[in-house]
Amino acid sequence: MRRGSGALIYVVIFLVIAFGIVYVLRQSSQPSESYTYSEIMQYFDNYEVSKYSFDLGTGKLKMTVSPEGGEEKDIEYTVPNVNIFLDEIQSSEFGDNYREAYN
């Protein structure tokens, strides 16, 4: 083995660590408001969601809410359970879901 190959390994390790630190710092520098699942569902219950998109694969929910008397805002939230979320916001063919019946 050559002598220079050991230095190359150290350079690669240094670069990986440097990119990792930059990634973590970029992620933590983006302020994001934290929501609970019940707060998200409250927007749907109160008919304050003007539009939304939902990724079934990742569970990422992007929605625009317009609270009464407030200004419109965009919210991003990762739903903990895709199936339960879909059951709660959609009606089934056998009748209303429990959330609609409750309201």
XYZ file of N, CA and C in Angstrom:
309
model
N 0.835 -1.173 0.000
C 0.000 0.000 0.000
C 0.885 1.242 0.000
N 0.394 2.275 -0.642
C 1.183 3.500 -0.732
C 0.975 4.368 0.497
N 1.934 5.226 0.738
C 1.882 6.119 1.903
C 0.780 7.167 1.779
N 0.505 7.661 0.583
C -0.480 8.726 0.374
C -1.921 8.282 0.560
N -2.182 6.995 0.532
C -3.558 6.523 0.644
C -4.134 6.768 2.036
N -3.297 6.762 3.053
C -3.767 7.053 4.414
C -4.234 8.491 4.535
N -3.537 9.428 3.906
C -3.932 10.830 3.933
C -5.247 11.033 3.190
N -5.443 10.286 2.117
C -6.677 10.390 1.343
C -7.881 9.972 2.183
N -7.729 8.952 2.972
C -8.812 8.501 3.852
C -9.183 9.598 4.846
N -8.179 10.263 5.415
C -8.457 11.347 6.352
C -9.180 12.515 5.670
N -8.818 12.818 4.439
C -9.476 13.899 3.698
C -10.933 13.550 3.435
N -11.204 12.314 3.045
C -12.573 11.880 2.780
C -13.410 11.940 4.064
N -12.853 11.463 5.160
C -13.565 11.508 6.444
C -13.852 12.948 6.836
N -12.885 13.837 6.677
C -13.071 15.244 6.991
C -14.197 15.854 6.148
N -14.221 15.543 4.851
C -15.261 16.083 3.978
C -16.653 15.577 4.361
N -16.756 14.309 4.700
C -18.040 13.749 5.115
C -18.535 14.432 6.385
N -17.653 14.621 7.351
C -18.024 15.289 8.598
C -18.414 16.742 8.328
N -17.666 17.434 7.472
C -17.964 18.832 7.157
C -19.333 18.959 6.494
N -19.636 18.095 5.519
C -20.943 18.140 4.871
C -22.061 17.803 5.862
N -21.822 16.879 6.763
C -22.817 16.547 7.788
C -23.119 17.724 8.692
N -22.082 18.437 9.109
C -22.275 19.609 9.972
C -23.049 20.690 9.234
N -22.703 20.935 7.980
C -23.414 21.948 7.191
C -24.886 21.567 7.046
N -25.172 20.309 6.788
C -26.547 19.840 6.640
C -27.339 20.060 7.929
N -26.786 19.681 9.052
C -27.474 19.839 10.335
C -27.718 21.318 10.639
N -26.745 22.153 10.385
C -26.912 23.580 10.652
C -27.975 24.196 9.756
N -28.033 23.791 8.511
C -29.061 24.315 7.601
C -30.448 23.881 8.037
N -30.587 22.662 8.495
C -31.884 22.165 8.932
C -32.349 22.871 10.206
N -31.435 23.119 11.113
C -31.816 23.736 12.381
C -32.019 25.240 12.257
N -31.506 25.856 11.197
C -31.645 27.294 11.051
C -32.994 27.697 10.480
N -33.760 26.744 9.965
C -35.074 27.046 9.421
C -36.102 26.979 10.546
N -36.600 28.141 10.964
C -37.586 28.114 12.044
C -38.892 27.513 11.549
N -39.407 26.582 12.281
C -40.679 25.981 11.903
C -41.572 25.923 13.138
N -42.803 26.297 12.912
C -43.765 26.254 13.997
C -44.174 24.803 14.211
N -44.265 24.399 15.438
C -44.590 23.021 15.761
C -46.092 22.895 16.035
N -46.701 21.867 15.463
C -48.124 21.622 15.641
C -48.336 20.217 16.182
N -49.417 20.039 16.908
C -49.819 18.706 17.335
C -50.854 18.189 16.342
N -51.056 16.887 16.355
C -52.038 16.287 15.457
C -53.431 16.861 15.723
N -53.764 17.057 16.980
C -55.097 17.586 17.305
C -55.272 19.019 16.802
N -54.205 19.807 16.805
C -54.299 21.166 16.266
C -54.548 21.133 14.758
N -53.877 20.223 14.073
C -54.082 20.082 12.633
C -55.522 19.671 12.348
N -56.020 18.694 13.093
C -57.389 18.232 12.875
C -58.410 19.313 13.241
N -58.071 20.178 14.173
C -58.959 21.281 14.554
C -59.196 22.218 13.365
N -58.151 22.442 12.561
C -58.314 23.274 11.366
C -59.337 22.653 10.412
N -59.286 21.325 10.252
C -60.257 20.658 9.387
C -61.651 20.718 10.002
N -61.753 20.491 11.313
C -63.049 20.515 11.987
C -63.731 21.870 11.865
N -62.942 22.927 11.914
C -63.496 24.287 11.868
C -63.621 24.823 10.443
N -63.377 23.969 9.452
C -63.469 24.349 8.037
C -62.559 25.532 7.716
N -61.362 25.540 8.277
C -60.406 26.623 8.056
C -59.329 26.263 7.028
N -59.374 25.042 6.507
C -58.393 24.612 5.509
C -58.922 24.985 4.133
N -58.226 25.906 3.463
C -58.685 26.332 2.142
C -58.153 25.413 1.044
N -56.972 24.831 1.237
C -56.438 23.849 0.302
C -55.367 23.038 1.005
N -55.163 21.815 0.500
C -54.099 20.987 1.058
C -53.636 19.974 0.032
N -52.407 19.519 0.216
C -51.872 18.405 -0.569
C -51.261 17.428 0.425
N -51.345 16.155 0.078
C -50.923 15.112 1.008
C -50.153 14.048 0.256
N -48.944 13.748 0.709
C -48.098 12.724 0.109
C -48.326 11.415 0.868
N -48.938 10.452 0.192
C -49.244 9.174 0.842
C -48.007 8.394 1.223
N -46.930 8.583 0.505
C -45.701 7.846 0.779
C -44.984 8.323 2.022
N -44.875 9.637 2.164
C -44.117 10.197 3.289
C -45.000 10.676 4.433
N -46.286 10.887 4.175
C -47.181 11.418 5.194
C -47.058 12.921 5.352
N -46.407 13.586 4.397
C -46.210 15.033 4.496
C -47.471 15.759 4.022
N -47.991 16.594 4.895
C -49.192 17.368 4.635
C -48.809 18.833 4.483
N -49.195 19.424 3.361
C -49.005 20.853 3.148
C -50.392 21.453 3.000
N -50.711 22.431 3.839
C -52.041 23.000 3.771
C -52.012 24.503 3.990
N -53.029 25.144 3.452
C -53.211 26.577 3.645
C -54.451 26.747 4.503
N -54.299 27.435 5.610
C -55.428 27.651 6.513
C -55.787 29.129 6.534
N -57.078 29.359 6.682
C -57.595 30.722 6.770
C -58.483 30.814 7.997
N -57.884 31.012 9.178
C -58.690 31.098 10.392
C -59.602 32.319 10.350
N -60.770 32.177 10.938
C -61.714 33.287 10.961
C -61.099 34.467 11.713
N -61.060 35.603 11.051
C -60.499 36.796 11.668
C -58.984 36.869 11.633
N -58.330 35.876 11.052
C -56.870 35.858 10.979
C -56.410 35.855 9.537
N -55.107 35.937 9.372
C -54.601 35.930 8.007
C -54.203 34.527 7.584
N -54.238 34.295 6.290
C -53.938 32.994 5.712
C -52.480 32.610 5.985
N -52.268 31.327 6.302
C -50.893 30.863 6.518
C -50.736 29.456 5.980
N -49.508 29.146 5.581
C -49.164 27.827 5.070
C -48.550 27.000 6.187
N -48.954 25.749 6.268
C -48.478 24.840 7.315
C -47.963 23.570 6.656
N -46.821 23.094 7.136
C -46.303 21.791 6.739
C -46.251 20.917 7.979
N -46.746 19.695 7.845
C -46.827 18.789 8.982
C -46.669 17.367 8.470
N -45.983 16.528 9.214
C -45.866 15.121 8.869
C -46.841 14.335 9.730
N -47.788 13.710 9.065
C -48.845 12.961 9.738
C -48.264 11.660 10.286
N -48.545 11.339 11.556
C -47.955 10.131 12.139
C -48.497 8.829 11.558
N -49.770 8.797 11.153
C -50.358 7.580 10.594
C -51.233 7.969 9.406
N -50.815 7.587 8.217
C -51.499 7.986 6.985
C -52.927 7.452 6.945
N -53.130 6.188 7.283
C -54.465 5.582 7.205
C -55.458 6.252 8.138
N -55.052 6.513 9.353
C -55.952 7.157 10.307
C -56.294 8.567 9.847
N -55.304 9.290 9.355
C -55.551 10.645 8.870
C -56.564 10.628 7.728
N -56.386 9.750 6.766
C -57.311 9.669 5.639
C -58.718 9.296 6.097
N -58.813 8.375 7.047
C -60.125 8.003 7.571
C -60.814 9.188 8.239
N -60.039 10.034 8.887
C -60.627 11.144 9.619
C -61.069 12.303 8.728
N -60.431 12.489 7.588
C -60.805 13.635 6.761
C -61.714 13.277 5.595
N -61.869 11.999 5.301
C -62.690 11.591 4.161
C -63.891 10.787 4.634
N -64.952 10.898 3.885
C -66.124 10.068 4.155
C -65.937 8.725 3.477
N -66.459 7.703 4.090
C -66.396 6.380 3.470
C -67.669 6.161 2.656
N -67.688 5.121 1.856
C -68.871 4.829 1.046
C -70.017 4.307 1.906
N -69.739 3.924 3.151
C -70.760 3.381 4.038
C -71.357 4.446 4.952
N -70.990 5.689 4.754
C -71.528 6.747 5.597
C -70.433 7.684 6.040
N -70.822 8.614 6.864
C -69.865 9.606 7.341
C -68.880 8.978 8.310
N -67.703 9.577 8.378
C -66.734 9.091 9.352
C -67.079 9.628 10.741
N -66.446 9.114 11.743
C -66.808 9.485 13.107
C -66.573 10.956 13.383
N -65.583 11.574 12.727
C -65.278 12.978 12.968
C -66.433 13.858 12.479
N -66.948 13.569 11.307
C -68.083 14.341 10.795
C -69.322 14.108 11.642
N -69.556 12.864 12.054
C -70.721 12.552 12.891
C -70.608 13.265 14.232
N -69.410 13.331 14.781
C -69.200 13.993 16.071
C -69.492 15.475 15.971
N -69.053 16.096 14.886
C -69.267 17.540 14.712
C -70.714 17.828 14.387
